[in-house]
Short mmCIF file of C-alpha atoms in Angstrom, two decimals:
data_model
loop_
_atom_site.label_atom_id
_atom_site.label_comp_id
_atom_site.label_asym_id
_atom_site.label_seq_id
_atom_site.Cartn_x
_atom_site.Cartn_y
_atom_site.Cartn_z
CA UNK B 1464 -154.25 71.69 6.04
CA UNK B 1465 -151.15 72.19 8.20
CA UNK B 1466 -148.14 69.93 8.16
CA UNK B 1467 -145.23 70.38 10.56
CA UNK B 1468 -142.86 69.00 7.93
CA UNK B 1469 -143.66 71.85 5.53
CA UNK B 1470 -141.43 74.87 5.19
CA UNK B 1471 -143.32 77.86 6.67
CA UNK B 1472 -144.15 80.23 3.81
CA UNK B 1473 -146.47 83.23 4.09
CA UNK B 1474 -147.14 83.13 0.36
CA UNK B 1475 -149.23 79.97 0.84
CA UNK B 1476 -151.86 82.13 2.51
CA UNK B 1477 -152.06 84.62 -0.33
CA UNK B 1478 -155.21 84.77 -2.44
CA UNK B 1479 -153.39 84.39 -5.77
CA UNK B 1480 -151.47 81.28 -4.70
CA UNK B 1481 -154.55 79.59 -3.29
CA UNK B 1482 -156.54 80.35 -6.43
CA UNK B 1483 -153.83 79.05 -8.73
CA UNK B 1484 -153.31 75.94 -6.58
CA UNK B 1485 -157.05 75.32 -6.76
CA UNK B 1486 -156.90 75.73 -10.54
CA UNK B 1487 -154.04 73.23 -10.84
CA UNK B 1488 -155.82 70.78 -8.54
CA UNK B 1489 -158.71 70.60 -10.97
CA UNK B 1490 -156.42 69.77 -13.89
CA UNK B 1491 -154.88 66.44 -14.82
CA UNK B 1492 -151.61 67.44 -13.14
CA UNK B 1493 -150.08 65.60 -10.21
CA UNK B 1494 -147.95 67.14 -7.45
CA UNK B 1495 -145.12 64.80 -8.43
CA UNK B 1496 -145.19 66.13 -11.99
CA UNK B 1497 -144.96 69.67 -10.65
CA UNK B 1498 -141.97 68.61 -8.53
CA UNK B 1499 -140.22 67.22 -11.62
CA UNK B 1500 -140.98 70.52 -13.31
CA UNK B 1501 -138.74 72.24 -10.77
CA UNK B 1502 -135.78 70.20 -12.07
CA UNK B 1503 -136.59 71.21 -15.64
CA UNK B 1504 -136.74 74.88 -14.64
CA UNK B 1505 -133.44 74.60 -12.75
CA UNK B 1506 -131.78 72.82 -15.66
CA UNK B 1507 -132.79 75.60 -18.03
CA UNK B 1508 -131.62 78.20 -15.51
CA UNK B 1509 -128.27 76.43 -15.21
CA UNK B 1510 -127.80 76.53 -19.00
CA UNK B 1511 -128.34 80.28 -18.98
CA UNK B 1512 -125.96 80.66 -16.02
CA UNK B 1513 -123.27 78.80 -17.95
CA UNK B 1514 -123.72 81.16 -20.90
CA UNK B 1515 -123.23 84.34 -18.85
CA UNK B 1516 -120.23 86.37 -20.00
CA UNK B 1517 -119.20 89.92 -20.82
CA UNK B 1518 -119.19 89.18 -24.57
CA UNK B 1519 -122.39 90.41 -26.18
CA UNK B 1520 -125.91 91.64 -25.46
CA UNK B 1521 -127.36 88.14 -25.09
CA UNK B 1522 -124.71 86.85 -22.66
CA UNK B 1523 -124.64 90.12 -20.71
CA UNK B 1524 -128.36 90.83 -20.38
CA UNK B 1525 -130.56 87.99 -21.62
CA UNK B 1526 -128.76 85.02 -20.04
CA UNK B 1527 -128.71 86.24 -16.41
CA UNK B 1528 -132.24 87.64 -16.54
CA UNK B 1529 -133.66 84.42 -17.99
CA UNK B 1530 -131.68 82.41 -15.43
CA UNK B 1531 -133.25 84.48 -12.65
CA UNK B 1532 -136.69 83.98 -14.20
CA UNK B 1533 -136.36 80.20 -14.36
CA UNK B 1534 -135.09 80.09 -10.77
CA UNK B 1535 -138.35 81.76 -9.78
CA UNK B 1536 -140.19 79.18 -11.88
CA UNK B 1537 -138.40 76.51 -9.87
CA UNK B 1538 -139.61 78.12 -6.63
CA UNK B 1539 -143.17 78.30 -7.94
CA UNK B 1540 -143.02 74.57 -8.67
CA UNK B 1541 -141.75 74.03 -5.12
CA UNK B 1542 -144.68 76.07 -3.81
CA UNK B 1543 -147.46 74.51 -5.83
CA UNK B 1544 -146.44 70.85 -5.62
CA UNK B 1545 -147.13 70.91 -1.88
CA UNK B 1546 -150.26 73.03 -2.16
CA UNK B 1547 -151.77 70.80 -4.83
CA UNK B 1548 -150.82 67.71 -2.80
CA UNK B 1549 -152.26 68.83 0.53
CA UNK B 1550 -154.78 71.59 -0.07
CA UNK B 1551 -155.83 69.94 -3.35
CA UNK B 1552 -156.10 66.48 -1.83
CA UNK B 1553 -153.71 64.85 -4.30
CA UNK B 1554 -151.00 63.69 -1.90
CA UNK B 1555 -149.37 60.30 -2.52
CA UNK B 1556 -147.30 57.95 -0.41
CA UNK B 1557 -144.26 58.72 -2.56
CA UNK B 1558 -144.80 62.45 -2.28
CA UNK B 1559 -141.89 63.02 0.11
CA UNK B 1560 -139.49 61.51 -2.40
CA UNK B 1561 -140.65 63.95 -5.05
CA UNK B 1562 -140.66 66.76 -2.52
CA UNK B 1563 -137.00 66.39 -1.53
CA UNK B 1564 -135.01 64.73 -4.31
CA UNK B 1565 -135.84 67.31 -7.01
CA UNK B 1566 -134.67 70.07 -4.66
CA UNK B 1567 -131.29 68.40 -4.23
CA UNK B 1568 -130.93 67.98 -7.99
CA UNK B 1569 -132.03 71.56 -8.62
CA UNK B 1570 -129.61 73.06 -6.10
CA UNK B 1571 -126.75 71.01 -7.52
CA UNK B 1572 -127.50 72.06 -11.10
CA UNK B 1573 -127.58 75.73 -10.18
CA UNK B 1574 -124.53 75.90 -7.93
CA UNK B 1575 -122.31 73.70 -10.07
CA UNK B 1576 -123.26 75.79 -13.10
CA UNK B 1577 -122.46 78.92 -11.12
CA UNK B 1578 -119.06 77.47 -10.25
CA UNK B 1579 -118.28 76.82 -13.91
CA UNK B 1580 -119.48 80.30 -14.84
CA UNK B 1581 -116.79 81.82 -12.59
CA UNK B 1582 -114.10 79.38 -13.69
CA UNK B 1583 -111.85 82.37 -14.35
CA UNK B 1584 -110.86 82.13 -10.68
CA UNK B 1585 -108.69 79.15 -9.82
CA UNK B 1586 -111.14 77.47 -7.43
CA UNK B 1587 -114.46 78.57 -8.93
CA UNK B 1588 -115.49 75.11 -10.11
CA UNK B 1589 -114.56 73.49 -6.79
CA UNK B 1590 -116.50 76.18 -4.93
CA UNK B 1591 -119.59 75.38 -7.00
CA UNK B 1592 -119.39 71.70 -6.07
CA UNK B 1593 -118.81 72.62 -2.42
CA UNK B 1594 -121.88 74.87 -2.42
CA UNK B 1595 -123.93 72.01 -3.90
CA UNK B 1596 -122.64 69.64 -1.21
CA UNK B 1597 -123.41 72.02 1.64
CA UNK B 1598 -126.88 72.75 0.22
CA UNK B 1599 -127.60 69.01 0.17
CA UNK B 1600 -126.31 68.64 3.73
CA UNK B 1601 -128.64 71.36 5.02
CA UNK B 1602 -131.53 69.21 3.80
CA UNK B 1603 -129.94 66.00 5.09
CA UNK B 1604 -129.68 67.43 8.60
CA UNK B 1605 -133.31 68.60 8.45
CA UNK B 1606 -134.57 65.19 7.30
CA UNK B 1607 -132.37 63.40 9.85
CA UNK B 1608 -133.81 65.55 12.63
CA UNK B 1609 -137.34 64.74 11.52
CA UNK B 1610 -136.54 61.01 11.44
CA UNK B 1611 -135.29 61.28 15.03
CA UNK B 1612 -138.58 62.87 16.12
CA UNK B 1613 -136.95 66.27 16.63
CA UNK B 1614 -139.16 67.93 14.04
CA UNK B 1615 -138.20 69.48 10.73
CA UNK B 1616 -135.76 72.33 11.29
CA UNK B 1617 -135.96 74.92 8.52
CA UNK B 1618 -133.64 77.43 10.18
CA UNK B 1619 -131.15 79.52 8.20
CA UNK B 1620 -129.19 81.65 7.78
CA UNK B 1621 -129.06 80.07 4.30
CA UNK B 1622 -132.15 77.92 3.81
CA UNK B 1623 -133.39 77.20 0.29
CA UNK B 1624 -135.42 80.39 -0.05
CA UNK B 1625 -132.43 82.46 1.09
CA UNK B 1626 -130.09 80.75 -1.37
CA UNK B 1627 -132.45 81.33 -4.25
CA UNK B 1628 -133.18 84.93 -3.26
CA UNK B 1629 -129.48 85.79 -3.14
CA UNK B 1630 -128.75 84.02 -6.42
CA UNK B 1631 -131.70 85.66 -8.17
CA UNK B 1632 -130.66 89.11 -6.95
CA UNK B 1633 -127.08 88.52 -8.09
CA UNK B 1634 -128.23 87.44 -11.54
CA UNK B 1635 -130.37 90.55 -11.93
CA UNK B 1636 -127.47 92.80 -10.87
CA UNK B 1637 -124.86 91.06 -13.04
CA UNK B 1638 -125.79 92.78 -16.35
CA UNK B 1639 -125.44 96.18 -14.70
CA UNK B 1640 -122.06 95.20 -13.27
CA UNK B 1641 -120.87 94.07 -16.70
CA UNK B 1642 -122.22 97.17 -18.44
CA UNK B 1643 -121.34 99.95 -16.03
CA UNK B 1644 -118.48 98.66 -13.87
CA UNK B 1645 -116.84 96.34 -16.40
CA UNK B 1646 -116.22 93.80 -13.63
CA UNK B 1647 -117.51 90.34 -12.75
CA UNK B 1648 -117.30 90.03 -8.98
CA UNK B 1649 -120.97 89.69 -8.07
CA UNK B 1650 -121.42 86.03 -9.01
CA UNK B 1651 -118.16 85.06 -7.32
CA UNK B 1652 -119.07 86.84 -4.08
CA UNK B 1653 -122.56 85.33 -4.26
CA UNK B 1654 -121.20 81.79 -4.47
CA UNK B 1655 -118.95 82.48 -1.49
CA UNK B 1656 -121.90 83.79 0.53
CA UNK B 1657 -124.08 80.80 -0.36
CA UNK B 1658 -121.32 78.32 0.50
CA UNK B 1659 -120.43 79.89 3.85
CA UNK B 1660 -124.09 80.52 4.70
CA UNK B 1661 -125.02 76.92 3.94
CA UNK B 1662 -122.19 75.67 6.16
CA UNK B 1663 -123.45 77.87 9.00
CA UNK B 1664 -126.97 76.56 8.38
CA UNK B 1665 -125.75 72.98 8.79
CA UNK B 1666 -124.21 73.90 12.14
CA UNK B 1667 -127.27 75.86 13.27
CA UNK B 1668 -129.71 73.09 12.39
CA UNK B 1669 -127.52 70.41 13.96
CA UNK B 1670 -127.29 72.43 17.17
CA UNK B 1671 -131.05 73.02 17.23
CA UNK B 1672 -131.81 69.34 16.71
CA UNK B 1673 -129.29 68.34 19.39
CA UNK B 1674 -130.82 70.76 21.89
CA UNK B 1675 -134.30 69.46 21.07
CA UNK B 1676 -133.30 65.83 21.56
CA UNK B 1677 -131.47 66.60 24.79
CA UNK B 1678 -134.31 68.75 26.09
CA UNK B 1679 -132.19 71.88 26.31
#
Protein backbone atom coordinates (compact mmCIF):
# COMPACT_ATOMS: atom_id res chain seq x y z
CA UNK A 1 0.00 0.00 0.00
CA UNK A 2 1.39 3.42 -0.93
CA UNK A 3 1.06 6.50 1.20
CA UNK A 4 2.25 9.92 0.05
CA UNK A 5 3.01 10.87 3.64
CA UNK A 6 5.59 8.09 3.97
CA UNK A 7 9.28 8.72 3.59
CA UNK A 8 10.40 7.05 0.33
CA UNK A 9 12.69 4.15 1.25
CA UNK A 10 13.92 1.51 -1.19
CA UNK A 11 14.49 -0.93 1.65
CA UNK A 12 10.72 -1.34 2.04
CA UNK A 13 10.73 -3.24 -1.24
CA UNK A 14 13.44 -5.67 -0.18
CA UNK A 15 12.54 -9.31 0.38
CA UNK A 16 14.02 -9.48 3.88
CA UNK A 17 12.14 -6.41 5.15
CA UNK A 18 8.83 -7.59 3.74
CA UNK A 19 9.29 -11.05 5.25
CA UNK A 20 10.20 -9.68 8.66
CA UNK A 21 7.33 -7.16 8.56
CA UNK A 22 4.98 -10.02 7.71
CA UNK A 23 6.40 -12.00 10.64
CA UNK A 24 5.85 -9.09 13.04
CA UNK A 25 2.34 -8.53 11.72
CA UNK A 26 1.38 -12.04 12.79
CA UNK A 27 2.62 -11.47 16.33
CA UNK A 28 0.90 -9.68 19.19
CA UNK A 29 2.92 -6.54 18.48
CA UNK A 30 1.40 -3.22 17.49
CA UNK A 31 3.01 -0.58 15.26
CA UNK A 32 2.77 1.90 18.13
CA UNK A 33 4.77 -0.43 20.37
CA UNK A 34 7.44 -0.67 17.69
CA UNK A 35 7.50 3.14 17.50
CA UNK A 36 8.06 3.36 21.26
CA UNK A 37 10.85 0.84 20.81
CA UNK A 38 12.71 3.39 18.71
CA UNK A 39 12.86 5.71 21.75
CA UNK A 40 14.23 2.90 23.89
CA UNK A 41 16.91 2.13 21.30
CA UNK A 42 17.83 5.81 21.03
CA UNK A 43 17.98 6.19 24.80
CA UNK A 44 20.39 3.27 25.07
CA UNK A 45 22.45 4.69 22.20
CA UNK A 46 22.60 8.07 23.94
CA UNK A 47 23.92 6.43 27.13
CA UNK A 48 26.72 4.83 25.16
CA UNK A 49 27.44 8.14 23.39
CA UNK A 50 27.78 9.85 26.77
CA UNK A 51 30.28 7.22 27.89
CA UNK A 52 32.60 7.67 24.90
CA UNK A 53 36.08 8.81 25.90
CA UNK A 54 39.74 8.08 25.25
CA UNK A 55 40.14 6.37 28.65
CA UNK A 56 39.96 2.60 28.27
CA UNK A 57 39.02 -0.21 25.90
CA UNK A 58 35.32 -0.05 26.74
CA UNK A 59 34.93 3.71 26.29
CA UNK A 60 37.14 3.75 23.19
CA UNK A 61 35.77 0.75 21.31
CA UNK A 62 32.66 -0.74 22.90
CA UNK A 63 30.70 2.45 23.64
CA UNK A 64 30.76 3.98 20.14
CA UNK A 65 30.18 0.67 18.36
CA UNK A 66 27.20 -0.19 20.57
CA UNK A 67 25.86 3.35 20.12
CA UNK A 68 26.04 2.89 16.35
CA UNK A 69 24.31 -0.48 16.66
CA UNK A 70 21.41 0.89 18.69
CA UNK A 71 21.00 3.80 16.26
CA UNK A 72 20.47 1.20 13.55
CA UNK A 73 17.99 -0.53 15.84
CA UNK A 74 16.15 2.77 16.08
CA UNK A 75 16.01 2.99 12.28
CA UNK A 76 14.72 -0.57 12.03
CA UNK A 77 11.92 0.35 14.44
CA UNK A 78 11.17 3.37 12.24
CA UNK A 79 11.03 1.09 9.22
CA UNK A 80 8.88 -1.68 10.63
CA UNK A 81 6.33 0.40 12.54
CA UNK A 82 5.04 1.77 9.24
CA UNK A 83 5.28 -1.52 7.39
CA UNK A 84 3.40 -3.40 10.09
CA UNK A 85 0.80 -0.62 10.23
CA UNK A 86 0.11 -0.38 6.50
CA UNK A 87 1.27 -3.57 4.82
CA UNK A 88 0.27 -5.58 7.90
CA UNK A 89 -3.13 -3.91 8.20
CA UNK A 90 -2.61 -2.78 11.80
CA UNK A 91 -2.84 0.98 11.33
CA UNK A 92 -4.65 3.02 13.99
CA UNK A 93 -6.10 6.51 14.11
CA UNK A 94 -3.38 7.56 16.53
CA UNK A 95 -0.64 6.10 14.35
CA UNK A 96 0.65 9.46 13.14
CA UNK A 97 1.28 10.54 16.73
CA UNK A 98 3.41 7.47 17.33
CA UNK A 99 5.05 7.89 13.94
CA UNK A 100 6.32 11.43 14.57
CA UNK A 101 6.69 12.08 18.30
CA UNK A 102 9.11 9.20 18.98
CA UNK A 103 11.34 10.48 16.18
CA UNK A 104 11.55 13.92 17.77
CA UNK A 105 12.39 12.39 21.15
CA UNK A 106 14.95 10.04 19.60
CA UNK A 107 16.73 12.80 17.68
CA UNK A 108 16.86 14.98 20.78
CA UNK A 109 18.29 12.20 22.93
CA UNK A 110 21.03 11.45 20.43
CA UNK A 111 22.11 14.99 19.56
CA UNK A 112 21.97 16.33 23.10
CA UNK A 113 24.03 13.34 24.25
CA UNK A 114 26.48 14.01 21.44
CA UNK A 115 26.76 17.62 22.59
CA UNK A 116 27.58 16.54 26.13
CA UNK A 117 30.09 14.00 24.83
CA UNK A 118 32.10 16.82 23.22
CA UNK A 119 31.74 19.16 26.19
CA UNK A 120 35.50 19.66 26.08
CA UNK A 121 34.83 22.43 23.55
CA UNK A 122 33.24 25.54 25.01
CA UNK A 123 29.99 25.37 23.02
CA UNK A 124 29.62 21.61 22.58
CA UNK A 125 26.58 21.28 24.82
CA UNK A 126 24.83 24.25 23.20
CA UNK A 127 25.57 22.82 19.75
CA UNK A 128 23.91 19.56 20.75
CA UNK A 129 20.73 21.35 21.81
CA UNK A 130 20.81 23.43 18.61
CA UNK A 131 21.12 20.28 16.50
CA UNK A 132 18.14 18.79 18.34
CA UNK A 133 16.11 21.96 17.72
CA UNK A 134 16.93 22.08 14.01
CA UNK A 135 16.16 18.36 13.63
CA UNK A 136 12.74 18.95 15.18
CA UNK A 137 12.14 21.93 12.92
CA UNK A 138 12.86 19.90 9.78
CA UNK A 139 9.97 17.65 10.80
CA UNK A 140 7.79 20.59 11.81
CA UNK A 141 8.15 22.17 8.37
CA UNK A 142 7.33 18.84 6.69
CA UNK A 143 4.20 18.32 8.80
CA UNK A 144 3.16 21.96 8.33
CA UNK A 145 3.46 21.59 4.57
CA UNK A 146 1.32 18.46 4.63
CA UNK A 147 -1.33 20.24 6.74
CA UNK A 148 -1.43 23.01 4.12
CA UNK A 149 -2.07 20.46 1.36
CA UNK A 150 1.42 20.95 -0.10
CA UNK A 151 2.36 17.32 0.46
CA UNK A 152 5.00 15.87 2.75
CA UNK A 153 8.42 17.20 1.78
CA UNK A 154 11.19 14.78 2.75
CA UNK A 155 13.98 16.68 1.00
CA UNK A 156 17.47 16.97 2.48
CA UNK A 157 20.32 17.64 2.50
CA UNK A 158 20.01 16.43 6.11
CA UNK A 159 16.82 14.40 6.47
CA UNK A 160 16.54 11.82 9.23
CA UNK A 161 18.24 9.02 7.31
CA UNK A 162 21.14 11.33 6.43
CA UNK A 163 21.56 12.45 10.04
CA UNK A 164 21.61 8.89 11.30
CA UNK A 165 23.95 7.69 8.54
CA UNK A 166 26.48 10.42 9.31
CA UNK A 167 26.26 9.85 13.06
CA UNK A 168 26.60 6.08 12.69
CA UNK A 169 29.64 6.45 10.43
CA UNK A 170 31.25 8.89 12.86
CA UNK A 171 30.70 6.52 15.78
CA UNK A 172 32.29 3.63 13.89
CA UNK A 173 35.31 5.78 12.97
CA UNK A 174 35.77 7.26 16.44
CA UNK A 175 37.60 4.27 18.00
CA UNK A 176 40.13 4.32 15.18
CA UNK A 177 40.64 8.06 15.64
CA UNK A 178 41.23 7.58 19.37
CA UNK A 179 43.56 4.63 18.86
CA UNK A 180 45.64 5.69 15.89
CA UNK A 181 45.45 9.49 15.73
CA UNK A 182 45.03 10.21 19.44
CA UNK A 183 42.52 12.95 18.60
CA UNK A 184 38.79 13.48 19.08
CA UNK A 185 37.64 15.70 16.24
CA UNK A 186 35.28 13.37 14.39
CA UNK A 187 32.28 13.68 16.73
CA UNK A 188 32.68 17.46 16.94
CA UNK A 189 32.82 17.85 13.16
CA UNK A 190 29.88 15.47 12.81
CA UNK A 191 27.70 17.56 15.12
CA UNK A 192 28.61 20.68 13.15
CA UNK A 193 27.67 18.97 9.88
CA UNK A 194 24.35 17.73 11.26
CA UNK A 195 23.47 21.15 12.68
CA UNK A 196 24.32 23.09 9.53
CA UNK A 197 22.77 20.44 7.28
CA UNK A 198 19.54 20.44 9.28
CA UNK A 199 19.35 24.24 9.04
CA UNK A 200 19.77 24.01 5.26
CA UNK A 201 17.09 21.32 5.18
CA UNK A 202 14.65 23.63 6.95
CA UNK A 203 15.29 26.30 4.33
CA UNK A 204 15.07 23.84 1.43
CA UNK A 205 11.79 22.33 2.61
CA UNK A 206 10.27 25.73 3.36
CA UNK A 207 11.20 26.94 -0.12
CA UNK A 208 9.78 23.80 -1.74
CA UNK A 209 6.50 24.09 0.16
CA UNK A 210 6.24 27.80 -0.68
CA UNK A 211 6.79 27.12 -4.38
CA UNK A 212 4.19 24.34 -4.30
CA UNK A 213 1.57 26.54 -2.64
CA UNK A 214 2.27 29.43 -4.99
CA UNK A 215 2.27 27.18 -8.04
CA UNK A 216 5.85 27.98 -8.97
